[in-house]
Coordinates of C-alpha atoms and ligand atoms in Angstrom, one line a residue:
Chain A
M1 CA -30.0 -14.2 -8.9
P2 CA -29.4 -17.5 -7.2
E3 CA -28.4 -17.1 -3.5
P4 CA -24.7 -17.7 -3.0
A5 CA -24.1 -20.7 -0.7
P6 CA -23.4 -19.5 2.8
E7 CA -19.9 -19.9 4.1
P8 CA -19.9 -22.9 6.4
T9 CA -17.0 -21.7 8.6
C10 CA -17.0 -17.9 8.9
E11 CA -15.6 -17.9 12.4
T12 CA -12.4 -19.8 12.4
A13 CA -9.7 -17.6 13.9
P14 CA -6.3 -19.3 13.4
E15 CA -4.9 -20.8 16.7
T16 CA -1.6 -19.1 16.6
T17 CA 0.1 -17.3 19.4
P18 CA -0.2 -13.7 17.9
E19 CA -3.4 -12.1 18.9
P20 CA -5.9 -11.7 16.1
A21 CA -5.6 -8.4 14.4
L22 CA -9.3 -7.6 14.9
E23 CA -11.9 -9.2 17.1
L24 CA -15.5 -7.9 17.1
R25 CA -17.8 -9.5 19.6
G26 CA -21.5 -8.9 19.8
I27 CA -21.4 -5.6 18.1
T28 CA -24.6 -3.6 18.0
A29 CA -24.3 -0.2 16.3
G30 CA -26.5 2.3 14.5
Y31 CA -27.2 5.9 14.1
D32 CA -29.3 8.2 16.3
R33 CA -32.3 6.5 17.7
R34 CA -33.2 4.6 14.5
E35 CA -33.1 0.8 14.4
P36 CA -29.6 -0.5 14.8
V37 CA -27.8 -1.4 11.5
L38 CA -25.7 -4.0 13.2
R39 CA -27.1 -6.4 15.8
E40 CA -24.8 -8.7 17.8
V41 CA -22.2 -9.0 15.0
S42 CA -19.0 -10.9 15.6
L43 CA -16.0 -11.2 13.3
T44 CA -12.4 -12.1 13.7
V45 CA -9.5 -11.3 11.4
G46 CA -6.3 -13.2 12.4
D47 CA -2.9 -11.7 12.6
G48 CA -1.7 -11.1 9.1
E49 CA -4.9 -12.5 7.6
A50 CA -6.9 -11.0 4.7
V51 CA -10.6 -11.3 5.1
G52 CA -13.1 -10.2 2.5
L53 CA -16.6 -9.2 3.8
L54 CA -19.3 -9.4 1.2
G55 CA -22.9 -8.0 1.2
P56 CA -25.3 -6.1 -0.8
S57 CA -25.9 -2.4 -0.8
G58 CA -27.0 -0.9 2.4
C59 CA -26.7 -4.1 4.6
G60 CA -24.3 -2.4 7.1
K61 CA -20.9 -3.3 5.8
S62 CA -19.6 0.2 5.9
T63 CA -20.9 0.6 9.5
L64 CA -19.0 -2.5 10.4
A65 CA -15.8 -1.2 8.7
R66 CA -16.2 2.1 10.7
V67 CA -16.6 0.2 14.0
A68 CA -13.5 -1.9 13.2
A69 CA -11.5 1.4 12.3
L70 CA -12.6 2.9 15.7
L71 CA -14.5 5.7 13.8
H72 CA -18.0 4.7 15.0
R73 CA -18.7 3.6 18.6
P74 CA -21.0 0.7 19.0
Q75 CA -23.9 0.7 21.4
A76 CA -22.9 -2.7 22.7
G77 CA -20.2 -5.3 22.1
T78 CA -16.4 -5.3 22.2
V79 CA -13.7 -4.3 19.7
R80 CA -10.2 -5.7 20.2
L81 CA -7.3 -4.6 18.1
A82 CA -4.2 -6.8 18.3
G83 CA -5.6 -8.1 21.5
R84 CA -6.1 -4.8 23.1
P85 CA -9.7 -3.8 24.1
A86 CA -10.7 -0.7 22.3
H87 CA -14.0 -0.2 24.2
G88 CA -14.7 1.7 27.3
F89 CA -13.3 4.9 25.9
H90 CA -15.8 7.7 26.3
H91 CA -15.6 9.7 23.0
R92 CA -12.5 8.7 21.0
A93 CA -10.2 5.7 21.3
P94 CA -6.7 6.6 22.5
R95 CA -4.3 7.6 19.8
E96 CA -2.0 4.5 20.0
L97 CA -5.0 2.3 19.5
R98 CA -6.2 4.3 16.6
T99 CA -2.9 4.1 14.9
T100 CA -3.0 0.3 14.9
V101 CA -5.7 0.4 12.2
G102 CA -5.7 2.2 8.8
V103 CA -8.7 2.9 6.7
V104 CA -9.4 3.6 3.1
F105 CA -12.9 4.5 1.9
Q106 CA -14.8 4.3 -1.5
Q107 CA -14.7 8.0 -2.3
P108 CA -11.4 9.7 -2.1
R109 CA -12.8 13.0 -2.9
L110 CA -14.9 12.9 0.2
A111 CA -12.0 11.5 2.3
A112 CA -9.3 13.8 1.3
D113 CA -8.7 17.4 2.4
P114 CA -8.7 19.4 -0.8
R115 CA -6.2 22.0 0.5
L116 CA -3.4 19.5 1.0
T117 CA -0.9 18.3 -1.5
L118 CA -0.7 14.6 -1.9
A119 CA 2.5 14.5 -0.1
D120 CA 1.1 16.3 2.9
L121 CA -2.1 14.2 2.7
I122 CA 0.1 11.1 3.1
A123 CA 2.4 12.4 5.7
E124 CA -0.3 14.2 7.9
P125 CA -0.8 11.2 10.3
L126 CA 3.0 11.2 11.0
R127 CA 2.9 14.8 11.7
A128 CA -0.2 14.5 13.8
T129 CA 1.3 11.8 16.0
G130 CA 4.6 13.9 16.5
R131 CA 6.6 11.8 14.1
R132 CA 7.5 14.6 11.8
A133 CA 11.2 13.4 11.5
E134 CA 10.0 10.2 9.7
V135 CA 8.3 12.0 6.8
R136 CA 11.6 12.6 4.9
V137 CA 12.7 9.0 5.4
R138 CA 9.4 7.1 4.7
L139 CA 7.4 9.1 2.3
P140 CA 9.3 8.6 -1.0
A141 CA 9.4 4.8 -0.5
L142 CA 5.7 4.6 0.5
A143 CA 4.5 6.9 -2.2
A144 CA 6.5 4.8 -4.7
S145 CA 5.0 1.6 -3.5
V146 CA 1.5 2.8 -4.4
G147 CA 2.7 4.1 -7.7
L148 CA 3.0 7.8 -6.9
G149 CA 6.1 9.7 -7.7
G150 CA 7.6 13.1 -8.7
D151 CA 5.4 15.8 -9.7
L152 CA 2.2 14.0 -8.6
L153 CA 3.0 14.4 -5.0
A154 CA 3.1 18.2 -5.3
R155 CA -0.4 18.3 -6.7
R156 CA -3.7 18.9 -4.8
P157 CA -6.7 16.5 -5.1
H158 CA -8.5 18.5 -7.8
E159 CA -5.4 18.2 -10.0
V160 CA -5.3 14.5 -10.1
S161 CA -7.7 11.7 -11.2
D162 CA -9.8 9.6 -8.7
G163 CA -7.3 6.7 -9.2
Q164 CA -4.3 8.8 -8.3
L165 CA -6.1 10.3 -5.3
Q166 CA -7.0 6.8 -4.0
R167 CA -3.4 5.8 -4.3
A168 CA -2.6 8.7 -2.0
C169 CA -5.4 7.7 0.4
L170 CA -4.1 4.2 0.5
A171 CA -0.5 5.4 1.4
R172 CA -2.0 7.5 4.1
A173 CA -3.6 4.6 5.6
L174 CA -0.4 2.7 5.7
V175 CA 1.9 5.6 6.8
L176 CA 1.7 4.8 10.6
R177 CA 2.3 0.9 9.9
P178 CA -1.0 -0.4 11.2
R179 CA -1.6 -3.9 12.2
L180 CA -4.8 -3.9 10.3
L181 CA -5.8 -2.2 7.0
V182 CA -9.5 -1.7 6.5
C183 CA -10.7 -1.1 2.8
D184 CA -14.3 0.0 2.4
E185 CA -15.1 -0.5 -1.2
M186 CA -11.7 1.0 -1.9
T187 CA -12.0 0.2 -5.7
A188 CA -15.7 0.6 -6.3
M189 CA -15.1 3.9 -8.4
L190 CA -12.1 2.6 -10.3
D191 CA -11.5 1.0 -13.6
A192 CA -10.1 -2.6 -13.8
S193 CA -6.5 -1.7 -14.3
T194 CA -6.5 0.9 -11.4
T195 CA -8.2 -1.7 -9.3
A196 CA -5.6 -4.4 -10.0
A197 CA -2.8 -1.9 -9.3
L198 CA -4.1 -0.9 -6.0
V199 CA -4.7 -4.3 -4.8
A200 CA -1.2 -5.3 -6.0
A201 CA 0.1 -2.3 -4.1
V202 CA -1.7 -3.6 -0.7
E203 CA -0.6 -7.2 -1.3
E204 CA 3.0 -6.1 -1.8
Y205 CA 2.9 -3.9 1.4
R206 CA 1.3 -6.8 3.3
R207 CA 3.9 -9.3 2.2
E208 CA 6.5 -7.1 3.6
H209 CA 4.9 -5.9 6.9
G210 CA 2.5 -8.8 7.7
T211 CA -0.5 -6.3 8.0
A212 CA -3.9 -8.0 8.2
L213 CA -6.7 -6.9 5.9
L214 CA -10.4 -6.4 6.2
A215 CA -11.7 -5.7 2.6
V216 CA -15.5 -4.8 2.5
G217 CA -17.4 -4.8 -0.9
H218 CA -19.8 -6.4 -3.0
D219 CA -17.7 -7.7 -5.9
R220 CA -17.4 -11.3 -5.2
V221 CA -14.9 -12.2 -7.9
L222 CA -12.6 -9.4 -6.7
L223 CA -12.7 -10.2 -3.0
E224 CA -12.3 -14.1 -3.6
R225 CA -9.3 -13.4 -5.7
W226 CA -7.8 -10.9 -3.3
C227 CA -8.4 -12.3 0.2
D228 CA -7.5 -15.5 2.2
R229 CA -11.1 -16.1 2.8
T230 CA -14.4 -14.3 2.4
V231 CA -17.4 -13.9 4.8
E232 CA -21.1 -13.2 3.9
F233 CA -22.4 -10.3 6.0
K234 CA -25.6 -12.1 6.6
T235 CA -23.8 -15.1 8.2
L236 CA -22.5 -12.7 10.9
L237 CA -25.9 -12.0 12.3
P238 CA -27.1 -14.2 15.2
R239 CA -29.1 -17.2 13.9
Chain B
M1 CA -38.7 9.1 -32.7
T2 CA -35.7 7.4 -34.1
A3 CA -32.5 9.3 -34.5
R4 CA -29.0 8.5 -35.7
L5 CA -26.1 10.1 -33.9
S6 CA -23.0 10.8 -36.0
V7 CA -19.8 12.1 -34.4
R8 CA -17.0 13.2 -36.7
E9 CA -13.5 14.2 -35.6
L10 CA -14.8 15.7 -32.4
S11 CA -12.0 17.4 -30.3
V12 CA -12.3 19.3 -27.1
R13 CA -9.5 21.5 -25.7
F14 CA -9.3 23.3 -22.3
P15 CA -6.8 26.2 -22.3
L16 CA -5.0 26.3 -18.9
R17 CA -3.2 29.3 -17.4
G18 CA 0.5 29.4 -18.5
G19 CA -0.3 28.5 -22.0
R20 CA -0.8 24.7 -21.4
T21 CA -3.8 23.0 -23.0
V22 CA -5.8 19.9 -21.8
A23 CA -6.5 17.7 -24.8
A24 CA -9.6 16.1 -23.2
V25 CA -11.0 14.6 -26.5
T26 CA -9.1 14.2 -29.8
D27 CA -10.5 13.3 -33.2
V28 CA -13.4 11.0 -32.0
S29 CA -15.6 9.7 -34.7
F30 CA -18.5 7.1 -34.3
D31 CA -22.0 6.5 -35.2
L32 CA -24.9 5.3 -32.9
A33 CA -28.0 3.9 -34.5
P34 CA -31.5 3.8 -33.0
G35 CA -32.0 0.5 -30.9
E36 CA -28.2 0.2 -30.5
C37 CA -26.1 0.5 -27.4
L38 CA -22.6 1.6 -27.6
A39 CA -20.4 1.3 -24.5
L40 CA -17.6 3.9 -24.0
V41 CA -15.0 2.5 -21.6
G42 CA -11.6 3.5 -20.4
E43 CA -9.5 4.6 -17.5
S44 CA -10.6 7.4 -15.1
G45 CA -9.8 10.9 -16.6
C46 CA -9.6 9.7 -20.3
G47 CA -12.1 12.1 -21.5
K48 CA -15.5 10.1 -21.4
S49 CA -17.5 12.6 -19.5
V50 CA -16.2 15.6 -21.5
L51 CA -17.3 13.8 -24.6
A52 CA -20.7 13.3 -23.2
S53 CA -20.9 17.0 -22.0
A54 CA -19.9 18.1 -25.6
L55 CA -22.8 16.2 -27.0
L56 CA -25.3 17.7 -24.6
G57 CA -23.9 21.3 -25.0
L58 CA -22.9 21.3 -21.4
L59 CA -19.2 22.1 -21.7
P60 CA -17.9 25.0 -19.6
G61 CA -17.3 28.3 -21.4
N62 CA -13.6 28.0 -21.7
A63 CA -13.9 24.8 -23.7
R64 CA -12.7 24.9 -27.4
V65 CA -14.7 22.4 -29.6
R66 CA -13.8 21.2 -33.2
G67 CA -15.4 18.7 -35.4
A68 CA -19.2 17.7 -35.8
A69 CA -21.8 15.8 -33.9
R70 CA -25.1 15.5 -35.8
L71 CA -28.3 14.0 -34.5
D72 CA -30.2 13.5 -37.8
G73 CA -29.9 16.9 -39.3
L74 CA -29.1 19.1 -36.3
D75 CA -25.5 19.8 -35.5
L76 CA -25.1 19.6 -31.7
L77 CA -21.9 21.5 -31.7
T78 CA -23.0 24.7 -33.5
A79 CA -26.6 24.8 -32.3
G80 CA -27.2 27.8 -30.0
E81 CA -28.0 27.4 -26.3
A82 CA -31.5 28.3 -26.9
V83 CA -32.0 25.5 -29.3
L84 CA -30.3 23.0 -27.1
A85 CA -32.3 24.0 -24.0
R86 CA -35.7 24.1 -25.7
R87 CA -35.3 21.4 -28.4
V88 CA -32.6 19.0 -27.5
R89 CA -31.8 18.4 -23.9
G90 CA -34.5 16.1 -22.4
R91 CA -36.4 15.9 -25.6
R92 CA -34.0 14.5 -28.1
I93 CA -31.1 13.6 -25.9
A94 CA -31.5 12.7 -22.4
L95 CA -28.8 12.3 -19.7
V96 CA -29.0 9.4 -17.1
P97 CA -26.8 11.0 -14.5
Q98 CA -23.7 9.5 -12.7
S99 CA -25.0 10.1 -9.2
P100 CA -28.9 9.9 -9.0
A101 CA -28.8 10.9 -5.4
S102 CA -27.2 14.3 -6.2
H103 CA -29.4 14.7 -9.3
L104 CA -32.8 14.4 -7.4
T105 CA -34.0 17.3 -5.4
P106 CA -33.8 16.2 -1.8
V107 CA -36.9 18.2 -0.5
R108 CA -39.4 17.1 -3.0
T109 CA -41.0 13.7 -3.6
V110 CA -40.3 11.7 -6.7
R111 CA -43.8 12.3 -7.9
S112 CA -43.5 16.1 -7.7
Q113 CA -40.2 16.0 -9.6
L114 CA -41.5 13.7 -12.4
E115 CA -44.6 15.9 -12.7
E116 CA -42.6 19.1 -12.9
T117 CA -40.4 17.5 -15.6
V118 CA -43.5 16.3 -17.5
R119 CA -45.0 19.8 -17.4
E120 CA -41.8 21.3 -18.6
L121 CA -41.3 18.9 -21.5
T122 CA -44.8 18.3 -22.6
G123 CA -46.8 21.1 -21.3
A124 CA -49.4 18.6 -19.8
R125 CA -51.6 20.0 -17.0
G126 CA -54.0 18.5 -14.4
P127 CA -55.0 14.8 -14.4
K128 CA -53.0 14.2 -17.6
L129 CA -49.9 15.4 -15.8
R130 CA -50.4 12.8 -13.0
G131 CA -50.9 10.0 -15.5
E132 CA -47.9 10.9 -17.6
A133 CA -45.7 11.1 -14.5
E134 CA -46.9 7.6 -13.4
R135 CA -46.3 6.2 -16.9
A136 CA -42.7 7.4 -16.9
A137 CA -42.1 5.9 -13.5
E138 CA -43.5 2.7 -14.9
R139 CA -41.2 2.7 -17.9
A140 CA -38.2 2.9 -15.6
A141 CA -39.7 0.1 -13.3
F142 CA -40.0 2.5 -10.5
P143 CA -42.7 1.1 -8.1
A144 CA -45.8 3.4 -8.1
G145 CA -46.1 2.8 -4.3
H146 CA -42.8 4.8 -3.8
L147 CA -43.7 7.9 -5.8
D148 CA -44.6 9.9 -2.8
R149 CA -41.3 9.3 -1.1
Y150 CA -38.4 11.7 -0.8
P151 CA -34.9 10.8 -2.4
H152 CA -33.4 10.0 1.1
Q153 CA -36.0 7.4 1.6
L154 CA -34.9 5.5 -1.5
S155 CA -32.4 2.7 -1.7
G156 CA -29.5 3.4 -4.2
G157 CA -31.2 1.2 -6.8
L158 CA -34.6 3.0 -6.5
A159 CA -32.9 6.4 -6.7
Q160 CA -31.3 5.2 -9.9
R161 CA -34.6 4.3 -11.3
A162 CA -36.1 7.6 -10.4
A163 CA -33.3 9.3 -12.2
T164 CA -33.9 7.1 -15.2
A165 CA -37.6 7.8 -15.0
L166 CA -36.8 11.5 -15.2
A167 CA -34.6 11.1 -18.2
L168 CA -37.3 9.1 -20.0
V169 CA -40.0 11.6 -19.5
G170 CA -39.4 13.5 -22.8
G171 CA -39.2 10.4 -24.9
A172 CA -35.8 11.4 -26.0
P173 CA -34.6 9.0 -28.9
L174 CA -31.0 9.2 -27.7
L175 CA -29.9 8.4 -24.1
I176 CA -26.5 9.1 -22.6
A177 CA -25.8 7.4 -19.3
D178 CA -22.6 8.5 -17.6
E179 CA -21.5 5.8 -15.1
P180 CA -25.1 5.0 -14.1
T181 CA -24.0 2.0 -11.8
T182 CA -21.2 3.5 -9.8
G183 CA -21.3 2.3 -6.2
L184 CA -24.3 -0.2 -6.8
D185 CA -23.7 -3.8 -5.9
R186 CA -23.7 -6.3 -8.7
D187 CA -27.4 -7.2 -8.4
L188 CA -28.4 -3.6 -8.8
V189 CA -26.0 -3.1 -11.5
D190 CA -27.6 -5.9 -13.4
R191 CA -31.0 -4.6 -12.8
T192 CA -30.2 -1.1 -13.7
V193 CA -28.4 -1.8 -17.0
D194 CA -31.1 -4.4 -17.9
E195 CA -33.6 -1.5 -17.7
L196 CA -31.4 0.7 -19.9
R197 CA -31.2 -2.3 -22.3
R198 CA -35.1 -2.5 -22.4
Q199 CA -35.1 1.2 -23.6
V200 CA -32.6 0.2 -26.4
D201 CA -34.8 -2.7 -27.3
A202 CA -37.7 -0.2 -27.4
G203 CA -35.7 1.8 -30.0
H204 CA -33.6 4.3 -28.0
G205 CA -29.9 4.7 -28.9
L206 CA -27.9 4.4 -25.7
L207 CA -24.3 5.8 -25.2
L208 CA -23.2 3.9 -22.0
I209 CA -20.3 5.5 -20.4
T210 CA -18.8 3.2 -17.8
H211 CA -15.7 1.8 -16.2
D212 CA -17.6 -1.3 -15.3
L213 CA -16.6 -3.8 -18.1
A214 CA -19.1 -6.4 -16.7
A215 CA -21.9 -3.9 -17.3
A216 CA -20.7 -3.1 -20.7
E217 CA -20.4 -6.7 -21.6
R218 CA -24.0 -7.5 -20.4
I219 CA -25.8 -5.0 -22.5
A220 CA -23.7 -3.3 -25.2
D221 CA -23.8 -4.1 -28.9
R222 CA -20.5 -2.4 -29.6
V223 CA -17.6 -1.1 -27.5
A224 CA -15.5 1.9 -27.9
V225 CA -12.3 2.0 -25.9
M226 CA -10.9 5.4 -25.0
Y227 CA -7.3 6.2 -24.2
A228 CA -5.9 9.6 -23.5
G229 CA -8.9 11.3 -25.3
R230 CA -8.9 9.2 -28.4
V231 CA -10.9 6.1 -29.4
V232 CA -8.3 3.4 -29.8
E233 CA -10.7 0.4 -30.6
L234 CA -14.3 0.4 -31.8
T235 CA -15.7 -3.1 -32.3
G236 CA -18.5 -5.5 -31.8
A237 CA -19.1 -6.3 -28.0
A238 CA -19.4 -10.0 -28.4
G239 CA -16.0 -10.3 -30.2
F240 CA -14.3 -7.8 -27.8
F241 CA -15.3 -9.6 -24.5
G242 CA -15.3 -13.2 -26.1
T243 CA -13.2 -14.4 -29.0
P244 CA -11.2 -13.1 -30.8
G245 CA -10.9 -10.5 -28.1
P246 CA -9.5 -6.9 -28.4
R247 CA -6.9 -6.1 -30.9
H248 CA -5.4 -2.8 -29.2
P249 CA -2.7 -3.6 -26.7
Y250 CA -4.3 -1.2 -24.1
A251 CA -7.8 -2.6 -24.5
R252 CA -6.2 -6.2 -24.0
G253 CA -4.5 -5.0 -20.9
L254 CA -7.7 -3.4 -19.5
L255 CA -9.6 -6.7 -19.9
E256 CA -6.7 -8.8 -18.5
A257 CA -6.6 -6.6 -15.4
L258 CA -10.1 -8.0 -14.4
P259 CA -10.1 -10.3 -11.3
E260 CA -11.8 -13.1 -13.3
R261 CA -8.8 -12.8 -15.8
S262 CA -5.1 -12.4 -14.9
F263 CA -5.7 -9.5 -12.5
T264 CA -2.6 -7.8 -13.6
P265 CA -2.7 -4.0 -14.2
V266 CA -1.5 -2.2 -17.1
P267 CA 1.8 -1.0 -16.1
G268 CA 2.4 2.6 -15.2
M269 CA -0.4 5.3 -15.3
P270 CA -2.1 7.2 -18.1
P271 CA -0.5 10.3 -19.4
E272 CA -1.5 13.7 -18.3
L273 CA -3.8 15.2 -21.0
D274 CA -1.9 18.5 -20.7
A275 CA 1.4 16.8 -21.4
L276 CA 0.7 14.1 -23.9
P277 CA 3.6 12.4 -25.4
G278 CA 4.2 12.8 -29.2
G279 CA 3.1 9.7 -31.3
C280 CA 0.9 7.0 -29.7
A281 CA 0.1 8.1 -26.2
F282 CA 0.2 4.5 -25.0
A283 CA 3.8 3.9 -26.1
P284 CA 5.4 4.4 -22.7
R285 CA 3.2 1.5 -21.3
C286 CA 3.2 -0.7 -24.3
D287 CA 5.1 -3.9 -24.8
R288 CA 4.7 -3.8 -28.6
A289 CA 6.0 -0.3 -29.2
T290 CA 8.5 0.3 -31.8
G291 CA 10.0 3.3 -33.6
A292 CA 6.8 3.4 -35.9
C293 CA 4.8 4.4 -32.8
A294 CA 6.4 7.8 -32.9
A295 CA 3.5 8.6 -35.3
V296 CA 0.0 8.7 -34.0
P297 CA -1.7 5.6 -35.4
A298 CA -5.1 6.3 -37.2
L299 CA -8.4 4.4 -36.3
T300 CA -8.7 2.2 -39.3
G301 CA -11.0 -0.7 -40.2
A302 CA -14.4 -1.4 -41.0
R303 CA -17.5 -0.5 -38.8
A304 CA -17.3 -4.2 -37.7
G305 CA -14.0 -3.5 -35.9
A306 CA -11.5 -0.6 -36.0
V307 CA -8.3 -0.2 -34.1
A308 CA -5.7 2.6 -33.8
C309 CA -2.4 0.7 -33.4
H310 CA 0.6 0.2 -35.6
H311 CA 1.1 -3.3 -34.3
A312 CA -2.5 -4.4 -33.4
H313 CA -3.0 -7.9 -32.3
S314 CA -4.2 -9.7 -35.4
H315 CA -7.1 -11.9 -35.6
A316 CA -7.4 -14.9 -37.8
P317 CA -8.1 -13.8 -41.3
E318 CA -11.4 -12.2 -41.6
A319 CA -14.1 -14.7 -41.4
A320 CA -16.6 -15.0 -44.4
D321 CA -18.9 -12.5 -42.8
A322 CA -20.3 -11.2 -39.5
Ligands
LIG401 N1 -13.3 22.5 -17.2 C1 -12.1 21.9 -17.4 N2 -11.0 22.5 -17.5 C2 -9.8 21.9 -17.6 N3 -9.8 20.4 -17.7 C3 -10.9 19.8 -17.6 C4 -12.1 20.4 -17.4 N4 -13.0 19.5 -17.4 C5 -12.4 18.2 -17.5 N5 -11.1 18.5 -17.7 C6 -10.0 17.5 -17.8 O1 -10.4 16.6 -19.0 C7 -9.9 15.3 -18.8 C8 -11.1 14.3 -19.0 O2 -12.0 14.5 -18.1 P1 -13.3 13.6 -18.0 O3 -14.1 14.0 -16.8 O4 -14.0 13.5 -19.2 O5 -12.7 12.1 -17.7 P2 -13.5 10.7 -17.6 O6 -13.0 9.9 -18.6 O7 -15.0 10.9 -17.6 O8 -13.2 10.2 -16.2 P3 -13.9 9.4 -15.0 O9 -14.0 8.0 -15.4 O10 -13.1 9.6 -13.8 O11 -15.3 10.0 -14.9 C9 -9.4 15.2 -17.4 O12 -7.9 15.5 -17.5 C10 -10.0 16.5 -16.7 O13 -9.2 16.9 -15.6
LIG402 S1 0.7 2.1 -31.8 FE1 2.5 1.3 -31.0 S2 2.7 2.0 -28.8 FE2 0.6 2.4 -29.7 S3 -0.5 0.8 -28.9 FE3 0.1 0.2 -30.9 S4 2.1 -0.9 -30.6 FE4 1.6 0.2 -28.6
LIG403 MG1 -16.5 10.6 -15.9

């Protein structure tokens, strides 16, 4: 396989007044005492911008996605979401920061609580943040925007296909209206039509709400078609 | 070690509580010759894995099966579990699994798992055992230097090769690979399917079940498109992915959904297999549907290209030959 040409400019945050949706600076992160997976990685996603992050299996893309989504605490470096520093917290980031970012993973079966109906799965972040009243108002439209309706919302994960469950996971990631959506290999398990449908749903939502996107994956054709720009993971490492 | 698989009007039903029935596979017929790769593609939940389980005799006890599936003389659907376990699985049909990581035993090295499978399938003992295991690894391009590693010490690509090596131990003429590349990056996908293709070129028949159309295009000789449990198009891979392209409206839509094409999804979602509409199951999503589609279209056409649609896209009049 020929090496793809490196992105000449992978670090051009737009010079606009709104703060970037995501700023990672000098992130070093890993697991236990093993070698860090990320070393001094920096990446910026502008306000409303869609960035695709490309890299081979096992290169650390998912770790970076988890750091961006405040699900993994880096050993060094800073994370800023919409201009607000998200480091310095001891164990978990404060709730109002966590709700500025939504995340969808590759395997919906691992991500979704099997006991919840799809409706409850989508609404749970609202309930957990004390916004129960919004469930009735927001849920039907949001579910419809990802292609879920009627009887499907009453089913549990084992009663729906991977594609349908992933639609619910996407709606759940959007239910708190995050400024940034992180999609880690969101469509890697899905067929071409379901992939195109989920991407269309994300783009429709982003057009309406101005949400920024960090899409992580290894499908170059897909990410180039989907995002404003793509970044090679290896260009993020310090030279 | 050649074998021809011949599947005729295979149907699988799962009765549900409350009297409903899941029609997972309906009237599927196809042939698979030695040295041929047939890719089975279709949306999630369309019945691909149930079809594979039926061929391997691995369906759950509540399944009701009709039709025939012959591997040379043996009918796989009526053979008893003892015959399947002792003479078929691993020996005449081998499964390359969907998720190699979960298929490998975590607490044992690749070598010890290969040797156990060799012992089970060939009865080899002692130094012969070691040699056979190493040869199986080599056939799957699994590096000898990694044989003493545990599964968690392998990358996704190497784990896949280890699983392929296990599948190849018994020298089974027919391979069934169910989503062998899910979650791998493009480079690894290419390497994995190229290895499977080498097995085909060495005379194995391969049923490649996948949602990855690029992987199918890369190694398949023919393509079967499944929709709601039925094969709706069965045709040569070159014509399907290139010109003249698919003839079934669903197959066209699936290809058009690719990001390198128009990136437009097929509208709507596939029907539930326990509540199939009467007539053509694709009708609610199909822009060519007419009154005629209230009757289920039969799969008709030559082996070179069959389609199940009342208003299939037509190709230019059949060229002289193919
Ligand atoms: N034991 C069972 N009881 C009832 N229904 C079942 C059973 N096993 C499978 N099904 C149903 O049969 C249908 C086909 O399932 P199958 O696993 O073959 O799909 P698939 O095409 O392989 O999908 P994927 O691409 O997601 O792997 C689905 O509706 C599934 O829910
Ligand atoms: S039979 Fe009718 S509904 Fe079915 S695919 Fe063909 S045109 Fe569409
Ligand atoms: Mg399957």
